[in-house]
PDB file of C-alpha atoms in Angstrom:
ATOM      1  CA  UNK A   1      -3.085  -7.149-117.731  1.00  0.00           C
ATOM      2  CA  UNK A   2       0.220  -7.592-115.595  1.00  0.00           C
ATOM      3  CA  UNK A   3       0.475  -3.700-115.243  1.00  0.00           C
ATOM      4  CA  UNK A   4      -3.119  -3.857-113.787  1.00  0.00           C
ATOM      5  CA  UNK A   5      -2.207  -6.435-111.267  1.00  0.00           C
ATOM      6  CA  UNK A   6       1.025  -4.712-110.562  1.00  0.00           C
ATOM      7  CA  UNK A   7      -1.494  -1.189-110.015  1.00  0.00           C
ATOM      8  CA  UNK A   8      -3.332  -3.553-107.114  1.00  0.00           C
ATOM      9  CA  UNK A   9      -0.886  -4.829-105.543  1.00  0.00           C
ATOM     10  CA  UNK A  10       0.847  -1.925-104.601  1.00  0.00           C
ATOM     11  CA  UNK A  11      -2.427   0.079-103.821  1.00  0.00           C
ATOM     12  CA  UNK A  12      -2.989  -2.663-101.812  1.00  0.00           C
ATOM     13  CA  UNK A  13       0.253  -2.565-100.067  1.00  0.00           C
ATOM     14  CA  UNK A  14      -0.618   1.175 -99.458  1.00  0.00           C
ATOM     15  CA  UNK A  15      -3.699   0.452 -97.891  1.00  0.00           C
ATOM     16  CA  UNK A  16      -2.265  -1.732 -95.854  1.00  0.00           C
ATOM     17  CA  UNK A  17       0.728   0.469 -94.572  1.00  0.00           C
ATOM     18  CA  UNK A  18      -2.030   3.397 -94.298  1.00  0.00           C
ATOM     19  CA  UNK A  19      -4.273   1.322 -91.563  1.00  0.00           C
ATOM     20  CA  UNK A  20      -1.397  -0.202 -89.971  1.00  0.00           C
ATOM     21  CA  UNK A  21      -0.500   3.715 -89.018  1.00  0.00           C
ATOM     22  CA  UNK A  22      -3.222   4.920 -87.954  1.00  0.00           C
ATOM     23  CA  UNK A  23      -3.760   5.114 -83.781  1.00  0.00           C
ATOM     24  CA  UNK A  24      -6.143   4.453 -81.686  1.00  0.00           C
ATOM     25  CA  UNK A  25      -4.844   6.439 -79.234  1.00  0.00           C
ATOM     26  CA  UNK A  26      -7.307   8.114 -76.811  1.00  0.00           C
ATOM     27  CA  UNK A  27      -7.495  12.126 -76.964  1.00  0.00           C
ATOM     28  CA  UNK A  28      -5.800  13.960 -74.306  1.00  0.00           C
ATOM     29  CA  UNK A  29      -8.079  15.792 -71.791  1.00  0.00           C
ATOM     30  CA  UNK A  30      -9.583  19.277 -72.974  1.00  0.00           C
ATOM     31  CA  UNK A  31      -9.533  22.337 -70.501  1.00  0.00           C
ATOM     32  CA  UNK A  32      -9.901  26.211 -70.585  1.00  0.00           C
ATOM     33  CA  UNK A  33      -7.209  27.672 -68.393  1.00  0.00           C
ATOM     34  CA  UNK A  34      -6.927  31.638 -66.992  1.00  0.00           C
ATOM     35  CA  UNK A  35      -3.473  32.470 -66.771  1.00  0.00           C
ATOM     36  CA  UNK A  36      -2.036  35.372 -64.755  1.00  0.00           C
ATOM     37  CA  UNK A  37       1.643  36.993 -64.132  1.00  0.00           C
ATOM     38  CA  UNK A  38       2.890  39.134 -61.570  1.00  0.00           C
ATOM     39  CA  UNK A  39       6.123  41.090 -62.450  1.00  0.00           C
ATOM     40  CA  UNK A  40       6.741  42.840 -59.333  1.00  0.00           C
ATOM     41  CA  UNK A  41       6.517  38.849 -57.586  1.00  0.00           C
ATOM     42  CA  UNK A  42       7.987  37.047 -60.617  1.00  0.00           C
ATOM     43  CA  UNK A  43       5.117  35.183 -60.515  1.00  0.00           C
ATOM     44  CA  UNK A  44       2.972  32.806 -62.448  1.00  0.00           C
ATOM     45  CA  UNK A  45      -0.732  31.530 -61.791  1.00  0.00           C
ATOM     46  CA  UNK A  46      -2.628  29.087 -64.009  1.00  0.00           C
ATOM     47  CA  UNK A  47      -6.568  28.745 -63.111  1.00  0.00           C
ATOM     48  CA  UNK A  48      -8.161  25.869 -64.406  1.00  0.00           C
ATOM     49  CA  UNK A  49     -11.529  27.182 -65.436  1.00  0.00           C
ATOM     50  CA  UNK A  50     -13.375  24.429 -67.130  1.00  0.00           C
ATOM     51  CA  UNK A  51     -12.893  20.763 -68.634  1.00  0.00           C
ATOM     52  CA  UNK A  52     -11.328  17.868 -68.035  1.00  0.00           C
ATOM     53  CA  UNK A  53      -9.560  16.614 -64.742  1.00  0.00           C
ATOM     54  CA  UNK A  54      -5.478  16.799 -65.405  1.00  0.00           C
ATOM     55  CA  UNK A  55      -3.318  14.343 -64.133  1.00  0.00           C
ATOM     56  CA  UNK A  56       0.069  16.610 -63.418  1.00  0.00           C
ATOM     57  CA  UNK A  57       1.937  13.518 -63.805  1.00  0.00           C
ATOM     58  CA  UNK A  58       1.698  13.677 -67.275  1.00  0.00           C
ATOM     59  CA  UNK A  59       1.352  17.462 -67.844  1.00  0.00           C
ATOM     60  CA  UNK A  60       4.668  19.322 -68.938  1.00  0.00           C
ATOM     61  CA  UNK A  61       5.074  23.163 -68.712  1.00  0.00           C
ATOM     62  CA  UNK A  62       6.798  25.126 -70.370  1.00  0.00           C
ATOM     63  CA  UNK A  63       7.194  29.271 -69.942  1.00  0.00           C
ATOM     64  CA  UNK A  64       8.549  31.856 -72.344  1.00  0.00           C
ATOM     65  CA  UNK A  65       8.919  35.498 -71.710  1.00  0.00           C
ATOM     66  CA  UNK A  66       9.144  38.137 -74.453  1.00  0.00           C
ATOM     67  CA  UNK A  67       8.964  34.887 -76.908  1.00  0.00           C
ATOM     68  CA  UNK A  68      12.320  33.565 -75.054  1.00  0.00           C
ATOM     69  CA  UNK A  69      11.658  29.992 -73.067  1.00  0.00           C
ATOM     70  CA  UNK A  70      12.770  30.305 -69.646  1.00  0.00           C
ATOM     71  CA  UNK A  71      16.444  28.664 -69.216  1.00  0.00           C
ATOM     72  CA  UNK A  72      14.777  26.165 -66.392  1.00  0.00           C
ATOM     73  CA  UNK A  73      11.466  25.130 -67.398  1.00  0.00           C
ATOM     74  CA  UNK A  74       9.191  23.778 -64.164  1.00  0.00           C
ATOM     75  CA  UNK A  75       9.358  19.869 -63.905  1.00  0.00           C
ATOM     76  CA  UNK A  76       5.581  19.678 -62.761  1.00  0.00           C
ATOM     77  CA  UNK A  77       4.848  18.614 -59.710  1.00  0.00           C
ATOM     78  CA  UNK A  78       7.755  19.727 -58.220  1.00  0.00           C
ATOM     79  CA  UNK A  79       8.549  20.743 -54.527  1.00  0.00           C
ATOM     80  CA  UNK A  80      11.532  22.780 -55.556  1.00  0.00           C
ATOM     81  CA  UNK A  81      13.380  23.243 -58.694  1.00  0.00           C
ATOM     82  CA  UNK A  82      16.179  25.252 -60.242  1.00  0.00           C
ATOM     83  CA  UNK A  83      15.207  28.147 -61.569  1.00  0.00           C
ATOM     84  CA  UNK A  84      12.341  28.492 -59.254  1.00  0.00           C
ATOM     85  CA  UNK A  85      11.311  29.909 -55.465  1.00  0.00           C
ATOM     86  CA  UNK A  86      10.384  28.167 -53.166  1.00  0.00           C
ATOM     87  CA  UNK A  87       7.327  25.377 -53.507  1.00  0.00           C
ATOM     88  CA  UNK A  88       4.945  25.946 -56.251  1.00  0.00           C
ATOM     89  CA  UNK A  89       1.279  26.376 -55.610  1.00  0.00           C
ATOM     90  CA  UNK A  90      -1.990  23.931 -55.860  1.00  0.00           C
ATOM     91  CA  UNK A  91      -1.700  20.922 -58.314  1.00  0.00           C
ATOM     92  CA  UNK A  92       2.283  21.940 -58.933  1.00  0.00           C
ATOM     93  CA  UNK A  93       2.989  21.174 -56.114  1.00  0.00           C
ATOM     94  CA  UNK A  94       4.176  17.373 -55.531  1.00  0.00           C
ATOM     95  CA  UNK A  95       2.569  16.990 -51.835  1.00  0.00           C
ATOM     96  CA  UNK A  96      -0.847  17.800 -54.267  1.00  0.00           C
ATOM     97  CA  UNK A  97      -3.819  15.657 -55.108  1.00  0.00           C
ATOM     98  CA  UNK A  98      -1.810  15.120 -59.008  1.00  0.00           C
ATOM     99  CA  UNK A  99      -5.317  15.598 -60.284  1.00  0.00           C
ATOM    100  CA  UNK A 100      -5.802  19.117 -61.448  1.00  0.00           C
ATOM    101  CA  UNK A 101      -9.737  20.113 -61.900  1.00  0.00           C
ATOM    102  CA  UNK A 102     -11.713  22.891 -61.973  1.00  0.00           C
ATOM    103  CA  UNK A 103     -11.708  25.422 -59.902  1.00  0.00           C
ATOM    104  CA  UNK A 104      -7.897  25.015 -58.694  1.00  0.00           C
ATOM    105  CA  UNK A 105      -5.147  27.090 -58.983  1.00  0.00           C
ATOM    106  CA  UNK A 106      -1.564  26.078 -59.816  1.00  0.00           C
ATOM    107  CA  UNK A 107       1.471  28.940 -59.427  1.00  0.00           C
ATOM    108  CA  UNK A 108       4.907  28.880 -59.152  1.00  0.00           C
ATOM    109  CA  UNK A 109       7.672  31.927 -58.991  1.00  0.00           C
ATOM    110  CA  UNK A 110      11.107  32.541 -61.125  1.00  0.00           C
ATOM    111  CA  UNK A 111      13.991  32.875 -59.254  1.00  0.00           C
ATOM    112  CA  UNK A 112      16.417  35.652 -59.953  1.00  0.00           C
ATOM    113  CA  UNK A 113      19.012  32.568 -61.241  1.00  0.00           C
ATOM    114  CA  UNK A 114      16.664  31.961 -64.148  1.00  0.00           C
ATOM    115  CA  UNK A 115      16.526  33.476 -67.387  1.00  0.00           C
ATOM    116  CA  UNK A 116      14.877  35.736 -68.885  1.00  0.00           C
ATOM    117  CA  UNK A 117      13.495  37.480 -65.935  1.00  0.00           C
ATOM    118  CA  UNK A 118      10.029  37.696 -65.352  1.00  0.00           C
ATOM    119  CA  UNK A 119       9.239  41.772 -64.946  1.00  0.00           C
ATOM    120  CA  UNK A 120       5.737  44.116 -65.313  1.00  0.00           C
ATOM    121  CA  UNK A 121       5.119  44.502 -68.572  1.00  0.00           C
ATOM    122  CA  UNK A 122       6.755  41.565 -70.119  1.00  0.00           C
ATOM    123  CA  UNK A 123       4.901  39.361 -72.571  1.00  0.00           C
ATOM    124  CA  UNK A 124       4.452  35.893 -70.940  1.00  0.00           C
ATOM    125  CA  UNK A 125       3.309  32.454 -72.797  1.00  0.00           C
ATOM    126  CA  UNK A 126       2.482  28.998 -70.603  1.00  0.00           C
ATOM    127  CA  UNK A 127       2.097  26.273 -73.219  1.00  0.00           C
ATOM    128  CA  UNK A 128       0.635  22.751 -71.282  1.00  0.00           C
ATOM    129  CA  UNK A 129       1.027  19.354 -72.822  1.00  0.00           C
ATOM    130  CA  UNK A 130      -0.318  16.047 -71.212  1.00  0.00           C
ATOM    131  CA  UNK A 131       1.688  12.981 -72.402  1.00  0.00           C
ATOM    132  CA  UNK A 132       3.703  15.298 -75.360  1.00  0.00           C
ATOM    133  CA  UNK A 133       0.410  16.398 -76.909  1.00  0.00           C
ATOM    134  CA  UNK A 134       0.043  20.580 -76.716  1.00  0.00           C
ATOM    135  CA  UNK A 135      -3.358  20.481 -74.427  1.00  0.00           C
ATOM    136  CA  UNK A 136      -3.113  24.855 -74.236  1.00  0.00           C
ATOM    137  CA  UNK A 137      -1.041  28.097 -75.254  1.00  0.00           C
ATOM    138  CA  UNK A 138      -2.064  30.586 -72.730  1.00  0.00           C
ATOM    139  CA  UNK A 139      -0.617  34.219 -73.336  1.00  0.00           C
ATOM    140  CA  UNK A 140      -0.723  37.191 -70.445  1.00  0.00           C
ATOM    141  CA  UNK A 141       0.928  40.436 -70.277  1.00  0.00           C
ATOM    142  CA  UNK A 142       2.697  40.658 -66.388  1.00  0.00           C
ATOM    143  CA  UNK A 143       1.150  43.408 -64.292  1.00  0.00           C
TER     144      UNK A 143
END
């Protein structure tokens, strides 16, 4: 009898940790990107094709090339950065609308100073996260 109240009272405990852990949290957004890299430009274009609106506030980026994360990762929206040219492009940009939706185009280049560079033929991921969840893992070959 006292090893069968002992048996509820720790399943009950368990229970109790068990729903006291689980979130509520709201899903991130859900989007289809196009991704697209230019070796000969060192360049990098994300399309946002369908889904969700994105708010770029909350969206990190990260790049690898040839499975190697670039040395300076973009800090999204950005109006210049180490380890990048110039201004990025649509909703990377920090002047932008920091809602990314369909239909709009977001690009930024490597600069020479980053590492690894960004040539034809190299293998390039983009993996997008909004608020540290992984939203997309978008993989190109660079023309």
């Amino acid at each position: 009898m006292l090893l069968l109240v002992a048996l509820t009272v720790c399943l009950a405990a368990g229970i109790a940790v068990g729903v006291g852990a689980l979130s509520l949290e709201s899903p991130g957004p859900t989007a289809t990107f196009d991704l697209s890299a230019d070796g000969d430009q060192s360049s990098i274009s994300i399309e946002h094709v369908a889904g969700d609106a994105v708010d770029v506030e909350a969206l990190s980026v990260t790049v690898a090339v040839n499975g190697t994360e670039l040395a300076a990762q973009p800090p999204v929206p950005f109006a210049g950065a180490s380890g990048f040219d110039g201004a990025p492009a649509g909703p990377f940009n920090s002047r932008a609308d920091s809602e990314w939706t369909v239909g709009e185009q977001a690009g930024l280049t490597v600069a020479e100073t980053n590492s690894p560079s960004l040539e034809t033929g190299n293998s390039v991921t983009v993996t997008l996260a909004v608020d540290g969840r992984r939203m997309a893992t978008l993989e190109t070959t660079a023309a």
